[in-house]
């Protein structure tokens, strides 16, 4: 719509030129376009050119409001223009279907997240038209700027009363003698339409079954339609009966509050049993309709209807901007899902943080086991690249190799160091909810030291075992068969590719992104498992019980409940490491995986093929530097991405960020060794 606005509204137009081209009896599209041009003038007209006092612009009043006052002053001074504006306004009110704006604007036609996403993408790609009787579509053309809500909200009461006077004149001059009653009826109809949608959503199985036990009776939702029908009847009575209207209005507001409370109980269920984006979307639509009903009631019955209409217009302008934003829809509806994925990752991440010497040594031992298994992965990868498969099947085979290796490490209760950061970051963010006191800051710094220590232990354990294991296999194979398992040509290419001076830093950072993505998949998979109650199904499904027996079904259920996140993360990471380079090559982008443990094993294979003379060459030490940087980037990128997501999902604002950074620097100066090895007795954790 922005291209239409810029094409049809000359920037140099002043108010006189705009009023001179006003034709109230023009075709519908031309009349609608005049309103679009007027809105653009309100936003961007030069004040001095229009004669508005410059001193007024410094009083804090938004410029569109000053221009609006100037327009009203001009209409007061020039009756012929005022008559034309009133006639145009009357024709616009007659032509437009107000119910579409009042009842449906801002709400999805189908109560599903992905259908709304598709509709928003379509709306961004396809242009709008001014030839419309739909007041909602017309509203989006007129109020198409992100700042519209702010200046609408800033319109003062005196200006509101002058606009209301124009509207009253327009209604009085309408060809329809019952124009005012027509608009009142549109407000009532819109209110009833919203009530029916609220009831339909609340009665749906996906919402009803997730409410709390007291709310599941739906008594407030059941009474809603009757209460508003009674209220409508009282509003349509002539003459009005204020004595009966006041209690009915109070009852309606009480029911709206009760419905809002009952709907919020669904979030408690989602927090405990898993999140569905479609359910969250339906809940948000329900709550927004309850708010819309309240605003429509205020427009009908408020003591200051002009203010109520202004509030409704502000909400419409805000909605118009939000309806154009795909990002806003994704952020709003995925926030709770992100939080649940982060929380599940945080629970897993706690197992990767070592806080004392015994846990530290256990981490080194587990990482050593992971390094030993990765040695097999390195040789299988070299073997797969020599088969001459097509790029896709080479990538698929490599992904399968990685996935099997990572799952084997999980089943053996070993550790792959670079998977830790994306899991531990949410656990760290969970401890930032309270850093108001110095003691809380010190507790957080303790956790930072524990975390960095754990990463160091994991990487050292992986690298210290995988490189010598691969080297020993190479030497043993050469002693047995006269040639190393990995040939000289591949070894030379490996050393060159791992060099610090090549693309290694970029590839290592990109691999960190894949490590982070695998943690997202892990959290999503566990949420999906819990949401669909698969643990309970495995435990109590009659056919599964008949096949496995009660004891085995219980064991399987508990095992999958505890390990589904690990399986999903490991399998997804394996296939991403294998397939992403193949997909990138399809688009002409050269990309290679740079994983510190795999790279260390590859360097060990090269050393076994090229001999100890390699150690004296610059290429070897450049490769060592490249592997060191690979480890740093793998850990840092995946941790930072996971930490930022965790902070955003928990809505944490780091007001004391400087204090935290200063405390970390102070610990580094005073106890640098504590970041590498457990020293002293760890302080108790904050509650």
CSV table of C-alpha atoms in Angstrom, one decimal, residues 243-482:
chain,number,residue,atom,x,y,z
A,243,UNK,CA,-32.1,2.5,36.0
A,244,UNK,CA,-32.1,-0.9,34.3
A,245,UNK,CA,-29.2,-0.2,32.0
A,246,UNK,CA,-26.6,0.4,34.8
A,247,UNK,CA,-26.8,-3.0,36.4
A,248,UNK,CA,-26.9,-4.7,33.0
A,249,UNK,CA,-23.8,-2.9,32.0
A,250,UNK,CA,-22.0,-3.8,35.2
A,251,UNK,CA,-23.0,-7.5,34.7
A,252,UNK,CA,-21.6,-7.4,31.2
A,253,UNK,CA,-18.2,-5.9,32.3
A,254,UNK,CA,-18.0,-8.5,35.1
A,255,UNK,CA,-18.6,-11.3,32.6
A,256,UNK,CA,-15.9,-10.0,30.3
A,257,UNK,CA,-13.4,-10.0,33.2
A,258,UNK,CA,-14.4,-13.5,34.2
A,259,UNK,CA,-14.0,-14.7,30.6
A,260,UNK,CA,-10.5,-13.1,30.5
A,261,UNK,CA,-9.5,-14.8,33.8
A,262,UNK,CA,-10.8,-18.2,32.6
A,263,UNK,CA,-9.0,-17.9,29.3
A,264,UNK,CA,-5.7,-17.2,31.1
A,265,UNK,CA,-5.8,-20.5,32.9
A,266,UNK,CA,-5.0,-22.2,29.5
A,267,UNK,CA,-1.5,-20.7,29.7
A,268,UNK,CA,-0.9,-22.5,32.9
A,269,UNK,CA,-1.7,-25.8,31.2
A,270,UNK,CA,0.6,-25.0,28.3
A,271,UNK,CA,3.4,-24.1,30.6
A,272,UNK,CA,3.2,-27.5,32.2
A,273,UNK,CA,2.2,-29.8,29.3
A,274,UNK,CA,3.7,-28.3,26.2
A,275,UNK,CA,2.9,-25.4,23.9
A,276,UNK,CA,1.1,-25.4,20.6
A,277,UNK,CA,1.4,-22.3,18.4
A,278,UNK,CA,-2.1,-22.7,17.1
A,279,UNK,CA,-3.6,-22.8,20.6
A,280,UNK,CA,-1.6,-19.7,21.6
A,281,UNK,CA,-2.8,-17.9,18.5
A,282,UNK,CA,-6.4,-18.8,19.3
A,283,UNK,CA,-6.1,-17.6,22.9
A,284,UNK,CA,-4.6,-14.3,21.7
A,285,UNK,CA,-7.5,-13.8,19.3
A,286,UNK,CA,-10.0,-14.6,22.0
A,287,UNK,CA,-8.5,-12.1,24.4
A,288,UNK,CA,-8.3,-9.4,21.7
A,289,UNK,CA,-12.0,-9.9,20.9
A,290,UNK,CA,-12.8,-9.4,24.6
A,291,UNK,CA,-10.9,-6.2,24.6
A,292,UNK,CA,-12.7,-5.1,21.4
A,293,UNK,CA,-16.1,-5.8,23.0
A,294,UNK,CA,-15.1,-3.5,25.9
A,295,UNK,CA,-14.1,-0.7,23.6
A,296,UNK,CA,-17.3,-1.0,21.6
A,297,UNK,CA,-19.3,-0.8,24.8
A,298,UNK,CA,-17.4,2.3,25.8
A,299,UNK,CA,-18.2,3.9,22.4
A,300,UNK,CA,-21.9,3.3,23.1
A,301,UNK,CA,-22.3,4.0,26.8
A,302,UNK,CA,-19.3,6.0,27.9
A,303,UNK,CA,-19.9,9.5,29.4
A,304,UNK,CA,-17.2,10.7,27.1
A,305,UNK,CA,-17.9,8.9,23.8
A,306,UNK,CA,-15.3,11.0,21.8
A,307,UNK,CA,-12.5,9.7,24.0
A,308,UNK,CA,-13.8,6.1,23.6
A,309,UNK,CA,-13.9,6.5,19.9
A,310,UNK,CA,-10.3,7.9,20.0
A,311,UNK,CA,-9.2,4.9,22.0
A,312,UNK,CA,-10.8,2.6,19.4
A,313,UNK,CA,-9.2,4.4,16.5
A,314,UNK,CA,-5.8,4.1,18.2
A,315,UNK,CA,-6.3,0.4,18.6
A,316,UNK,CA,-7.3,0.2,14.9
A,317,UNK,CA,-4.2,2.1,13.8
A,318,UNK,CA,-2.0,-0.1,16.0
A,319,UNK,CA,-3.7,-3.2,14.5
A,320,UNK,CA,-3.4,-1.9,11.0
A,321,UNK,CA,0.4,-1.7,11.5
A,322,UNK,CA,0.6,-5.1,13.2
A,323,UNK,CA,-1.4,-6.7,10.4
A,324,UNK,CA,1.3,-5.8,7.9
A,325,UNK,CA,4.1,-7.3,10.0
A,326,UNK,CA,5.0,-11.0,9.6
A,327,UNK,CA,7.7,-10.5,12.1
A,328,UNK,CA,5.3,-9.2,14.8
A,329,UNK,CA,3.1,-12.3,14.3
A,330,UNK,CA,6.0,-14.7,14.6
A,331,UNK,CA,7.5,-12.9,17.6
A,332,UNK,CA,4.2,-12.7,19.5
A,333,UNK,CA,3.1,-16.3,18.9
A,334,UNK,CA,6.4,-18.0,19.2
A,335,UNK,CA,7.5,-16.3,22.4
A,336,UNK,CA,5.8,-18.9,24.7
A,337,UNK,CA,7.0,-21.8,22.5
A,338,UNK,CA,10.6,-20.3,22.6
A,339,UNK,CA,10.3,-20.1,26.3
A,340,UNK,CA,9.3,-23.8,26.7
A,341,UNK,CA,12.1,-24.9,24.3
A,342,UNK,CA,14.6,-22.8,26.3
A,343,UNK,CA,13.4,-24.2,29.6
A,344,UNK,CA,13.7,-27.7,28.4
A,345,UNK,CA,17.2,-27.0,27.1
A,346,UNK,CA,18.0,-25.4,30.5
A,347,UNK,CA,17.0,-28.6,32.3
A,348,UNK,CA,19.4,-30.5,30.0
A,349,UNK,CA,22.1,-27.9,30.3
A,350,UNK,CA,22.3,-28.2,34.0
A,351,UNK,CA,23.9,-31.6,33.5
A,352,UNK,CA,26.7,-30.0,31.5
A,353,UNK,CA,27.8,-27.5,34.2
A,354,UNK,CA,30.5,-28.8,36.7
A,355,UNK,CA,30.7,-27.1,40.1
A,356,UNK,CA,33.4,-29.1,41.9
A,357,UNK,CA,36.5,-31.2,41.3
A,358,UNK,CA,34.7,-34.5,41.1
A,359,UNK,CA,32.2,-33.2,38.5
A,360,UNK,CA,35.1,-31.6,36.6
A,361,UNK,CA,37.1,-34.9,36.4
A,362,UNK,CA,33.9,-36.7,35.4
A,363,UNK,CA,33.3,-34.2,32.6
A,364,UNK,CA,36.9,-34.8,31.3
A,365,UNK,CA,36.3,-38.6,31.4
A,366,UNK,CA,33.0,-38.3,29.6
A,367,UNK,CA,34.6,-36.0,27.0
A,368,UNK,CA,37.5,-38.5,26.5
A,369,UNK,CA,34.9,-41.2,25.8
A,370,UNK,CA,33.3,-38.9,23.3
A,371,UNK,CA,36.6,-38.2,21.6
A,372,UNK,CA,37.4,-41.9,21.3
A,373,UNK,CA,34.1,-42.6,19.5
A,374,UNK,CA,34.6,-39.5,17.3
A,375,UNK,CA,37.9,-41.1,16.1
A,376,UNK,CA,35.7,-43.8,14.3
A,377,UNK,CA,33.6,-41.0,12.9
A,378,UNK,CA,36.6,-39.3,11.3
A,379,UNK,CA,37.7,-42.5,9.5
A,380,UNK,CA,34.2,-43.2,8.3
A,381,UNK,CA,34.0,-39.7,6.9
A,382,UNK,CA,37.3,-40.1,5.0
A,383,UNK,CA,36.0,-43.4,3.6
A,384,UNK,CA,32.7,-41.9,2.4
A,385,UNK,CA,34.4,-39.1,0.5
A,386,UNK,CA,36.4,-41.7,-1.4
A,387,UNK,CA,33.3,-43.5,-2.7
A,388,UNK,CA,32.7,-41.0,-5.5
A,389,UNK,CA,29.0,-40.5,-4.6
A,390,UNK,CA,27.0,-37.5,-5.9
A,391,UNK,CA,27.2,-34.4,-3.7
A,392,UNK,CA,23.7,-35.0,-2.1
A,393,UNK,CA,24.3,-38.7,-1.3
A,394,UNK,CA,27.8,-37.9,0.0
A,395,UNK,CA,26.2,-35.3,2.3
A,396,UNK,CA,23.4,-37.7,3.3
A,397,UNK,CA,25.9,-40.4,4.1
A,398,UNK,CA,28.1,-38.0,6.1
A,399,UNK,CA,25.0,-36.8,8.0
A,400,UNK,CA,24.1,-40.4,8.8
A,401,UNK,CA,27.6,-41.0,10.0
A,402,UNK,CA,27.6,-38.0,12.3
A,403,UNK,CA,24.1,-38.8,13.6
A,404,UNK,CA,25.0,-42.4,14.4
A,405,UNK,CA,28.2,-41.2,16.1
A,406,UNK,CA,26.4,-38.5,18.2
A,407,UNK,CA,23.7,-40.9,19.3
A,408,UNK,CA,26.3,-43.5,20.2
A,409,UNK,CA,28.0,-40.9,22.4
A,410,UNK,CA,24.7,-40.1,24.0
A,411,UNK,CA,23.8,-43.8,24.7
A,412,UNK,CA,27.3,-44.3,26.1
A,413,UNK,CA,26.8,-41.3,28.5
A,414,UNK,CA,29.8,-39.6,26.9
A,415,UNK,CA,30.0,-35.9,25.9
A,416,UNK,CA,30.6,-33.9,22.7
A,417,UNK,CA,32.0,-30.6,24.0
A,418,UNK,CA,30.6,-28.3,21.4
A,419,UNK,CA,27.0,-29.4,22.1
A,420,UNK,CA,27.3,-28.0,25.6
A,421,UNK,CA,27.1,-24.2,25.1
A,422,UNK,CA,23.7,-24.1,23.4
A,423,UNK,CA,22.3,-26.2,26.2
A,424,UNK,CA,24.0,-24.4,29.1
A,425,UNK,CA,23.1,-20.9,27.9
A,426,UNK,CA,19.4,-21.2,28.9
A,427,UNK,CA,20.5,-22.5,32.3
A,428,UNK,CA,22.7,-19.5,32.7
A,429,UNK,CA,19.9,-17.1,31.6
A,430,UNK,CA,17.6,-18.6,34.2
A,431,UNK,CA,19.9,-17.4,36.9
A,432,UNK,CA,19.8,-13.8,35.7
A,433,UNK,CA,16.2,-13.2,37.0
A,434,UNK,CA,17.6,-11.6,40.1
A,435,UNK,CA,21.0,-9.8,40.0
A,436,UNK,CA,19.9,-6.8,42.1
A,437,UNK,CA,22.3,-7.4,45.0
A,438,UNK,CA,26.1,-7.8,45.0
A,439,UNK,CA,25.7,-11.3,46.4
A,440,UNK,CA,23.5,-12.3,43.5
A,441,UNK,CA,26.0,-10.9,41.0
A,442,UNK,CA,28.8,-13.0,42.6
A,443,UNK,CA,26.6,-16.1,42.4
A,444,UNK,CA,26.2,-15.4,38.7
A,445,UNK,CA,29.9,-15.0,38.3
A,446,UNK,CA,30.4,-18.3,40.0
A,447,UNK,CA,28.1,-19.9,37.4
A,448,UNK,CA,30.1,-18.2,34.6
A,449,UNK,CA,33.3,-19.7,36.0
A,450,UNK,CA,31.7,-23.1,36.3
A,451,UNK,CA,30.4,-22.9,32.7
A,452,UNK,CA,33.8,-21.8,31.2
A,453,UNK,CA,35.5,-24.5,33.2
A,454,UNK,CA,33.1,-27.1,31.9
A,455,UNK,CA,33.6,-26.1,28.3
A,456,UNK,CA,37.4,-26.2,28.8
A,457,UNK,CA,37.1,-29.7,30.3
A,458,UNK,CA,34.9,-30.9,27.5
A,459,UNK,CA,37.1,-29.6,24.7
A,460,UNK,CA,40.3,-30.8,26.3
A,461,UNK,CA,38.8,-34.3,26.9
A,462,UNK,CA,37.6,-34.5,23.3
A,463,UNK,CA,40.7,-33.2,21.6
A,464,UNK,CA,43.2,-35.0,23.9
A,465,UNK,CA,41.8,-38.4,23.0
A,466,UNK,CA,40.5,-38.1,19.4
A,467,UNK,CA,43.9,-36.9,17.9
A,468,UNK,CA,46.1,-39.6,19.4
A,469,UNK,CA,43.5,-42.3,18.8
A,470,UNK,CA,43.3,-41.4,15.1
A,471,UNK,CA,47.1,-41.1,14.9
A,472,UNK,CA,47.5,-44.6,16.5
A,473,UNK,CA,45.1,-46.2,14.1
A,474,UNK,CA,46.9,-44.6,11.2
A,475,UNK,CA,50.3,-45.8,12.4
A,476,UNK,CA,49.0,-49.3,13.2
A,477,UNK,CA,47.3,-49.6,9.7
A,478,UNK,CA,50.6,-48.5,8.0
A,479,UNK,CA,52.6,-51.0,10.0
A,480,UNK,CA,50.1,-53.8,9.1
A,481,UNK,CA,49.5,-53.0,5.4
A,482,UNK,CA,52.4,-50.8,4.4
